[in-house]
Amino acid sequence: MILLLAFIGFNAVAQDVRLASVEYAAYSATKVENNSKNEVSASEFGAFLNIPVILKDKRTLFFTSLRYASVTPAIHFEDSAKTSKTLQKFALGLTVIHKWNNKFTITLNLTPTLASDFAGRLSGDDFLMQGSALFSDKFSNTITAGAGLAYTTQFGNPRLLPVLQFQYRQNRQSLIAVLPSFINYFYSITPNDKLRIGARFGPNGGNYNISGNDFSTPAALSQFQYTRINIGPVINYQLAKYIQAEAFGGLSARRRYRFEDVYKTEYDFDARSGPFFNIGIVLNAAKVKDE
């Protein structure tokens, strides 16, 4: 879903496309709801590479993207013992953006994904297929809007979701929303967009196939799902011609962690809201604007 941010307007592709990035996020330990003796924390690492190709017709942009992500949930018990498990995701994204005319653009994405703890032999349960289709209309030089569908694990279970997209750019301000995925607002402190501050809101999550019995459940585990909603300030600084640093932090709410064993028994570790931070380095397709 985050890749949709890069595909909102074909005319602005050079400004919006992130060619590569690495990022790290940490979620502080908070009490498990209905069980104040235990706490849950998590850490994440991610990296991706986008390879864009403009086709001969000059109206079609094709992306191949490679993405890696890992999440490590940890349960902290009352006796100071801690147990954790690292889950990994490898995804190949194939995206086509076609500009029908000066107003209308269609974006199609297909993302086969492997999401697992890779502790045993891979099976069909480790494989996920995600995708999206988005149709957008450029109403003016400042406003673009659109709608579509996405099949995603962003909310834990794979599900088909309607997508609404809105973009507003005026002077130093920009508002980009891809609902229900995220809302981004930025204001450029400097006239060349070198330093931008803003706010971000958005849920995220994932779905992983797992094996083993790392969390002392009666039966072997088979699946892990998590969701959360993050909200807070974000700052973006241009370190070099094509390189940006970004920091995002604030409150992580509705933190839901759910394990399922081979008998479909669920083990919930829903945690209370708590602080988080996310830092990353981004390689962009466009350089800083001239002064």
mmCIF file of C-alpha atoms in Angstrom:
data_model
loop_
_atom_site.group_PDB
_atom_site.id
_atom_site.type_symbol
_atom_site.label_atom_id
_atom_site.label_comp_id
_atom_site.label_asym_id
_atom_site.label_seq_id
_atom_site.Cartn_x
_atom_site.Cartn_y
_atom_site.Cartn_z
ATOM 1 C CA MET A 1 0.000 0.000 0.000
ATOM 2 C CA ILE A 2 2.847 2.385 0.741
ATOM 3 C CA LEU A 3 4.041 2.008 -2.858
ATOM 4 C CA LEU A 4 0.838 3.744 -3.946
ATOM 5 C CA LEU A 5 2.358 6.932 -2.563
ATOM 6 C CA ALA A 6 4.771 6.906 -5.474
ATOM 7 C CA PHE A 7 2.096 6.477 -8.115
ATOM 8 C CA ILE A 8 -0.378 9.253 -7.334
ATOM 9 C CA GLY A 9 0.388 11.472 -10.270
ATOM 10 C CA PHE A 10 2.315 10.528 -13.396
ATOM 11 C CA ASN A 11 3.439 14.119 -13.944
ATOM 12 C CA ALA A 12 4.965 14.171 -10.455
ATOM 13 C CA VAL A 13 6.636 10.769 -10.620
ATOM 14 C CA ALA A 14 10.152 12.204 -10.565
ATOM 15 C CA GLN A 15 9.380 13.971 -7.283
ATOM 16 C CA ASP A 16 7.586 11.134 -5.514
ATOM 17 C CA VAL A 17 9.298 7.878 -6.415
ATOM 18 C CA ARG A 18 11.496 6.349 -3.755
ATOM 19 C CA LEU A 19 14.114 4.246 -5.509
ATOM 20 C CA ALA A 20 15.517 2.592 -2.387
ATOM 21 C CA SER A 21 15.422 2.822 1.378
ATOM 22 C CA VAL A 22 16.416 1.202 4.668
ATOM 23 C CA GLU A 23 14.552 1.789 7.908
ATOM 24 C CA TYR A 24 14.315 0.660 11.510
ATOM 25 C CA ALA A 25 11.428 0.941 13.971
ATOM 26 C CA ALA A 26 11.114 0.168 17.681
ATOM 27 C CA TYR A 27 7.938 -0.168 19.740
ATOM 28 C CA SER A 28 8.335 0.169 23.497
ATOM 29 C CA ALA A 29 7.168 -2.561 25.866
ATOM 30 C CA THR A 30 3.611 -1.982 27.111
ATOM 31 C CA LYS A 31 1.326 -4.000 29.358
ATOM 32 C CA VAL A 32 -0.766 -6.781 27.862
ATOM 33 C CA GLU A 33 -4.433 -5.897 28.164
ATOM 34 C CA ASN A 34 -6.294 -7.938 30.800
ATOM 35 C CA ASN A 35 -2.933 -9.259 32.041
ATOM 36 C CA SER A 36 -0.873 -6.483 33.602
ATOM 37 C CA LYS A 37 1.881 -8.908 34.663
ATOM 38 C CA ASN A 38 3.256 -9.314 31.125
ATOM 39 C CA GLU A 39 4.418 -6.835 28.486
ATOM 40 C CA VAL A 40 4.876 -6.908 24.710
ATOM 41 C CA SER A 41 7.412 -5.017 22.588
ATOM 42 C CA ALA A 42 8.459 -5.211 18.941
ATOM 43 C CA SER A 43 11.170 -4.107 16.552
ATOM 44 C CA GLU A 44 11.189 -3.960 12.769
ATOM 45 C CA PHE A 45 13.682 -3.612 9.946
ATOM 46 C CA GLY A 46 12.913 -3.011 6.291
ATOM 47 C CA ALA A 47 14.602 -2.315 2.971
ATOM 48 C CA PHE A 48 13.437 -2.028 -0.628
ATOM 49 C CA LEU A 49 14.684 -1.320 -4.126
ATOM 50 C CA ASN A 50 12.541 0.082 -6.970
ATOM 51 C CA ILE A 51 13.649 -0.191 -10.602
ATOM 52 C CA PRO A 52 11.580 2.084 -12.899
ATOM 53 C CA VAL A 53 11.462 1.794 -16.689
ATOM 54 C CA ILE A 54 9.627 4.258 -18.955
ATOM 55 C CA LEU A 55 8.310 2.422 -21.998
ATOM 56 C CA LYS A 56 8.674 3.700 -25.565
ATOM 57 C CA ASP A 57 5.193 5.189 -25.675
ATOM 58 C CA LYS A 58 6.275 7.675 -22.933
ATOM 59 C CA ARG A 59 2.886 7.166 -21.309
ATOM 60 C CA THR A 60 3.620 3.968 -19.425
ATOM 61 C CA LEU A 61 5.911 3.501 -16.434
ATOM 62 C CA PHE A 62 6.861 0.010 -15.266
ATOM 63 C CA PHE A 63 8.297 -0.744 -11.824
ATOM 64 C CA THR A 64 9.997 -3.834 -10.498
ATOM 65 C CA SER A 65 10.478 -3.655 -6.734
ATOM 66 C CA LEU A 66 12.289 -5.918 -4.291
ATOM 67 C CA ARG A 67 11.334 -5.631 -0.622
ATOM 68 C CA TYR A 68 12.599 -7.215 2.588
ATOM 69 C CA ALA A 69 11.065 -6.791 6.037
ATOM 70 C CA SER A 70 11.480 -8.403 9.428
ATOM 71 C CA VAL A 71 9.466 -8.050 12.625
ATOM 72 C CA THR A 72 10.498 -9.335 16.058
ATOM 73 C CA PRO A 73 7.689 -9.455 18.629
ATOM 74 C CA ALA A 74 8.830 -10.089 22.207
ATOM 75 C CA ILE A 75 6.867 -11.052 25.312
ATOM 76 C CA HIS A 76 8.295 -9.903 28.645
ATOM 77 C CA PHE A 77 7.045 -12.045 31.548
ATOM 78 C CA GLU A 78 6.624 -11.030 35.168
ATOM 79 C CA ASP A 79 9.654 -13.038 36.282
ATOM 80 C CA SER A 80 11.861 -10.980 33.885
ATOM 81 C CA ALA A 81 12.043 -13.822 31.373
ATOM 82 C CA LYS A 82 11.718 -12.806 27.730
ATOM 83 C CA THR A 83 10.812 -14.772 24.630
ATOM 84 C CA SER A 84 10.877 -13.462 21.064
ATOM 85 C CA LYS A 85 10.662 -14.642 17.474
ATOM 86 C CA THR A 86 11.953 -13.029 14.284
ATOM 87 C CA LEU A 87 9.690 -13.255 11.241
ATOM 88 C CA GLN A 88 10.754 -12.301 7.733
ATOM 89 C CA LYS A 89 9.123 -11.214 4.508
ATOM 90 C CA PHE A 90 10.446 -11.173 0.932
ATOM 91 C CA ALA A 91 8.296 -9.544 -1.747
ATOM 92 C CA LEU A 92 8.557 -8.948 -5.487
ATOM 93 C CA GLY A 93 6.421 -6.053 -6.728
ATOM 94 C CA LEU A 94 5.355 -5.612 -10.355
ATOM 95 C CA THR A 95 3.658 -2.288 -11.071
ATOM 96 C CA VAL A 96 2.400 -0.640 -14.238
ATOM 97 C CA ILE A 97 1.333 3.025 -14.376
ATOM 98 C CA HIS A 98 -0.399 4.082 -17.573
ATOM 99 C CA LYS A 99 -1.393 7.651 -18.327
ATOM 100 C CA TRP A 100 -4.460 7.633 -20.567
ATOM 101 C CA ASN A 101 -4.340 11.393 -21.134
ATOM 102 C CA ASN A 102 -3.458 14.566 -19.260
ATOM 103 C CA LYS A 103 -6.048 13.787 -16.585
ATOM 104 C CA PHE A 104 -6.544 10.053 -16.113
ATOM 105 C CA THR A 105 -4.018 7.511 -14.821
ATOM 106 C CA ILE A 106 -4.408 3.844 -13.946
ATOM 107 C CA THR A 107 -2.026 1.937 -11.662
ATOM 108 C CA LEU A 108 -1.917 -1.862 -11.413
ATOM 109 C CA ASN A 109 0.229 -3.727 -8.903
ATOM 110 C CA LEU A 110 0.872 -7.405 -8.189
ATOM 111 C CA THR A 111 3.092 -8.464 -5.273
ATOM 112 C CA PRO A 112 3.864 -12.150 -4.645
ATOM 113 C CA THR A 113 5.234 -12.463 -1.101
ATOM 114 C CA LEU A 114 6.959 -15.007 1.130
ATOM 115 C CA ALA A 115 6.198 -14.320 4.837
ATOM 116 C CA SER A 116 7.517 -16.851 7.344
ATOM 117 C CA ASP A 117 9.817 -17.594 10.251
ATOM 118 C CA PHE A 118 11.740 -19.852 7.813
ATOM 119 C CA ALA A 119 12.208 -22.337 10.656
ATOM 120 C CA GLY A 120 11.050 -25.316 8.596
ATOM 121 C CA ARG A 121 10.423 -26.393 5.052
ATOM 122 C CA LEU A 122 8.547 -23.804 3.008
ATOM 123 C CA SER A 123 4.993 -24.602 1.965
ATOM 124 C CA GLY A 124 2.066 -22.914 0.270
ATOM 125 C CA ASP A 125 1.110 -21.366 3.632
ATOM 126 C CA ASP A 126 4.267 -19.221 3.482
ATOM 127 C CA PHE A 127 3.186 -17.693 0.175
ATOM 128 C CA LEU A 128 0.896 -14.666 -0.117
ATOM 129 C CA MET A 129 -0.345 -12.797 -3.155
ATOM 130 C CA GLN A 130 -1.127 -9.094 -2.749
ATOM 131 C CA GLY A 131 -2.154 -6.529 -5.331
ATOM 132 C CA SER A 132 -3.995 -3.315 -6.084
ATOM 133 C CA ALA A 133 -5.681 -1.352 -8.852
ATOM 134 C CA LEU A 134 -6.082 2.426 -8.672
ATOM 135 C CA PHE A 135 -7.743 4.870 -11.062
ATOM 136 C CA SER A 136 -6.907 8.569 -10.557
ATOM 137 C CA ASP A 137 -8.069 11.868 -12.015
ATOM 138 C CA LYS A 138 -6.063 15.087 -12.064
ATOM 139 C CA PHE A 139 -8.675 17.740 -11.305
ATOM 140 C CA SER A 140 -6.217 20.656 -11.308
ATOM 141 C CA ASN A 141 -2.544 21.464 -10.898
ATOM 142 C CA THR A 142 -2.993 21.136 -7.130
ATOM 143 C CA ILE A 143 -5.550 18.332 -6.677
ATOM 144 C CA THR A 144 -5.556 14.688 -7.746
ATOM 145 C CA ALA A 145 -8.034 12.101 -6.501
ATOM 146 C CA GLY A 146 -8.864 8.502 -7.248
ATOM 147 C CA ALA A 147 -10.288 5.188 -6.114
ATOM 148 C CA GLY A 148 -9.590 1.498 -6.469
ATOM 149 C CA LEU A 149 -9.217 -1.852 -4.733
ATOM 150 C CA ALA A 150 -6.379 -3.538 -2.849
ATOM 151 C CA TYR A 151 -5.881 -7.085 -1.628
ATOM 152 C CA THR A 152 -3.498 -6.720 1.303
ATOM 153 C CA THR A 153 -2.324 -8.098 4.655
ATOM 154 C CA GLN A 154 -1.842 -4.611 6.066
ATOM 155 C CA PHE A 155 -4.597 -5.311 8.608
ATOM 156 C CA GLY A 156 -3.479 -8.827 9.530
ATOM 157 C CA ASN A 157 -5.726 -11.227 7.657
ATOM 158 C CA PRO A 158 -5.518 -10.946 3.845
ATOM 159 C CA ARG A 159 -8.562 -8.992 2.720
ATOM 160 C CA LEU A 160 -9.959 -7.046 -0.210
ATOM 161 C CA LEU A 161 -10.338 -3.352 0.638
ATOM 162 C CA PRO A 162 -11.644 -0.281 -1.180
ATOM 163 C CA VAL A 163 -9.012 2.424 -1.643
ATOM 164 C CA LEU A 164 -9.615 6.182 -1.777
ATOM 165 C CA GLN A 165 -6.767 8.463 -2.765
ATOM 166 C CA PHE A 166 -6.380 12.238 -2.479
ATOM 167 C CA GLN A 167 -3.435 14.531 -3.146
ATOM 168 C CA TYR A 168 -3.152 18.268 -2.606
ATOM 169 C CA ARG A 169 -0.037 20.295 -3.383
ATOM 170 C CA GLN A 170 0.102 24.050 -3.026
ATOM 171 C CA ASN A 171 3.209 26.174 -2.494
ATOM 172 C CA ARG A 172 5.073 24.629 0.451
ATOM 173 C CA GLN A 173 2.264 22.344 1.598
ATOM 174 C CA SER A 174 1.361 18.830 0.540
ATOM 175 C CA LEU A 175 -1.331 16.468 1.761
ATOM 176 C CA ILE A 176 -1.334 12.895 0.511
ATOM 177 C CA ALA A 177 -3.910 10.363 1.653
ATOM 178 C CA VAL A 178 -4.387 6.769 0.530
ATOM 179 C CA LEU A 179 -7.221 5.497 2.701
ATOM 180 C CA PRO A 180 -7.361 3.302 4.669
ATOM 181 C CA SER A 181 -3.575 3.020 4.446
ATOM 182 C CA PHE A 182 -2.150 6.386 5.522
ATOM 183 C CA ILE A 183 -2.398 10.176 5.636
ATOM 184 C CA ASN A 184 0.725 12.307 5.165
ATOM 185 C CA TYR A 185 0.981 16.060 5.631
ATOM 186 C CA PHE A 186 4.199 17.997 4.956
ATOM 187 C CA TYR A 187 5.195 21.643 5.125
ATOM 188 C CA SER A 188 8.483 22.756 3.597
ATOM 189 C CA ILE A 189 10.475 24.902 6.021
ATOM 190 C CA THR A 190 12.917 25.881 3.271
ATOM 191 C CA PRO A 191 11.942 27.081 -0.221
ATOM 192 C CA ASN A 192 13.927 24.263 -1.852
ATOM 193 C CA ASP A 193 12.203 21.437 0.095
ATOM 194 C CA LYS A 194 15.449 20.563 1.846
ATOM 195 C CA LEU A 195 13.773 20.454 5.252
ATOM 196 C CA ARG A 196 10.139 19.398 5.644
ATOM 197 C CA ILE A 197 8.081 18.777 8.766
ATOM 198 C CA GLY A 198 4.628 17.306 9.069
ATOM 199 C CA ALA A 199 2.431 14.615 10.545
ATOM 200 C CA ARG A 200 1.555 11.058 9.618
ATOM 201 C CA PHE A 201 -1.298 8.740 10.498
ATOM 202 C CA GLY A 202 -1.726 5.181 9.413
ATOM 203 C CA PRO A 203 -2.371 1.594 10.432
ATOM 204 C CA ASN A 204 0.035 -1.180 9.532
ATOM 205 C CA GLY A 205 0.414 -4.864 10.152
ATOM 206 C CA GLY A 206 1.263 -8.206 8.651
ATOM 207 C CA ASN A 207 0.564 -11.912 8.384
ATOM 208 C CA TYR A 208 3.272 -14.588 8.756
ATOM 209 C CA ASN A 209 3.318 -18.369 8.639
ATOM 210 C CA ILE A 210 5.310 -19.819 11.537
ATOM 211 C CA SER A 211 6.360 -23.154 13.019
ATOM 212 C CA GLY A 212 7.603 -24.333 16.369
ATOM 213 C CA ASN A 213 6.491 -23.620 19.917
ATOM 214 C CA ASP A 214 8.548 -20.617 20.951
ATOM 215 C CA PHE A 215 5.840 -19.053 23.131
ATOM 216 C CA SER A 216 5.035 -22.076 25.353
ATOM 217 C CA THR A 217 1.639 -22.740 23.824
ATOM 218 C CA PRO A 218 0.118 -26.220 24.173
ATOM 219 C CA ALA A 219 0.444 -26.933 20.437
ATOM 220 C CA ALA A 220 2.809 -25.903 17.670
ATOM 221 C CA LEU A 221 2.122 -22.444 16.274
ATOM 222 C CA SER A 222 1.119 -21.962 12.656
ATOM 223 C CA GLN A 223 0.392 -18.260 12.109
ATOM 224 C CA PHE A 224 1.159 -14.800 13.472
ATOM 225 C CA GLN A 225 -0.771 -11.612 12.721
ATOM 226 C CA TYR A 226 -0.342 -8.104 14.041
ATOM 227 C CA THR A 227 -1.865 -4.674 13.528
ATOM 228 C CA ARG A 228 -1.361 -1.219 15.004
ATOM 229 C CA ILE A 229 -2.158 2.421 14.328
ATOM 230 C CA ASN A 230 0.715 4.921 14.354
ATOM 231 C CA ILE A 231 0.312 8.670 14.632
ATOM 232 C CA GLY A 232 2.822 11.436 15.224
ATOM 233 C CA PRO A 233 5.154 14.070 13.786
ATOM 234 C CA VAL A 234 7.543 13.358 10.924
ATOM 235 C CA ILE A 235 10.609 15.231 9.717
ATOM 236 C CA ASN A 236 12.334 14.827 6.359
ATOM 237 C CA TYR A 237 15.789 16.269 5.626
ATOM 238 C CA GLN A 238 17.719 16.230 2.347
ATOM 239 C CA LEU A 239 21.214 14.990 3.175
ATOM 240 C CA ALA A 240 22.532 15.078 -0.388
ATOM 241 C CA LYS A 241 21.351 15.519 -3.962
ATOM 242 C CA TYR A 242 19.228 12.350 -4.022
ATOM 243 C CA ILE A 243 19.394 11.156 -0.398
ATOM 244 C CA GLN A 244 16.916 11.940 2.357
ATOM 245 C CA ALA A 245 16.774 11.089 6.048
ATOM 246 C CA GLU A 246 13.388 10.701 7.670
ATOM 247 C CA ALA A 247 12.314 10.333 11.300
ATOM 248 C CA PHE A 248 8.813 9.466 12.434
ATOM 249 C CA GLY A 249 7.642 8.922 15.992
ATOM 250 C CA GLY A 250 4.761 9.296 18.380
ATOM 251 C CA LEU A 251 2.015 7.052 19.676
ATOM 252 C CA SER A 252 1.311 3.490 18.570
ATOM 253 C CA ALA A 253 -2.271 2.550 19.469
ATOM 254 C CA ARG A 254 -4.490 -0.532 19.103
ATOM 255 C CA ARG A 255 -1.479 -2.832 19.183
ATOM 256 C CA ARG A 256 -2.839 -6.286 18.391
ATOM 257 C CA TYR A 257 -0.691 -9.450 18.336
ATOM 258 C CA ARG A 258 -2.349 -12.774 17.583
ATOM 259 C CA PHE A 259 -0.861 -16.268 17.317
ATOM 260 C CA GLU A 260 -2.710 -19.311 16.032
ATOM 261 C CA ASP A 261 -1.714 -22.937 16.562
ATOM 262 C CA VAL A 262 -2.215 -25.934 14.289
ATOM 263 C CA TYR A 263 -5.608 -26.580 15.911
ATOM 264 C CA LYS A 264 -6.800 -23.027 15.096
ATOM 265 C CA THR A 265 -6.664 -22.009 18.766
ATOM 266 C CA GLU A 266 -5.935 -18.290 19.086
ATOM 267 C CA TYR A 267 -3.558 -16.645 21.565
ATOM 268 C CA ASP A 268 -4.021 -12.889 21.829
ATOM 269 C CA PHE A 269 -1.466 -10.481 23.273
ATOM 270 C CA ASP A 270 -3.217 -7.181 22.726
ATOM 271 C CA ALA A 271 -1.048 -4.453 24.213
ATOM 272 C CA ARG A 272 -1.765 -0.988 25.490
ATOM 273 C CA SER A 273 -0.792 2.105 23.537
ATOM 274 C CA GLY A 274 2.805 3.252 23.799
ATOM 275 C CA PRO A 275 5.537 5.302 22.138
ATOM 276 C CA PHE A 276 7.452 4.285 19.033
ATOM 277 C CA PHE A 277 10.061 5.713 16.683
ATOM 278 C CA ASN A 278 11.038 5.028 13.081
ATOM 279 C CA ILE A 279 14.160 6.222 11.272
ATOM 280 C CA GLY A 280 15.188 5.680 7.670
ATOM 281 C CA ILE A 281 17.400 6.694 4.762
ATOM 282 C CA VAL A 282 15.760 7.131 1.353
ATOM 283 C CA LEU A 283 17.161 7.364 -2.176
ATOM 284 C CA ASN A 284 14.826 9.520 -4.286
ATOM 285 C CA ALA A 285 14.509 9.882 -8.050
ATOM 286 C CA ALA A 286 14.523 13.686 -7.866
ATOM 287 C CA LYS A 287 17.061 16.094 -6.466
ATOM 288 C CA VAL A 288 16.341 19.084 -4.260
ATOM 289 C CA LYS A 289 14.716 21.964 -6.078
ATOM 290 C CA ASP A 290 16.921 24.898 -6.937
ATOM 291 C CA GLU A 291 16.759 27.839 -4.555
#
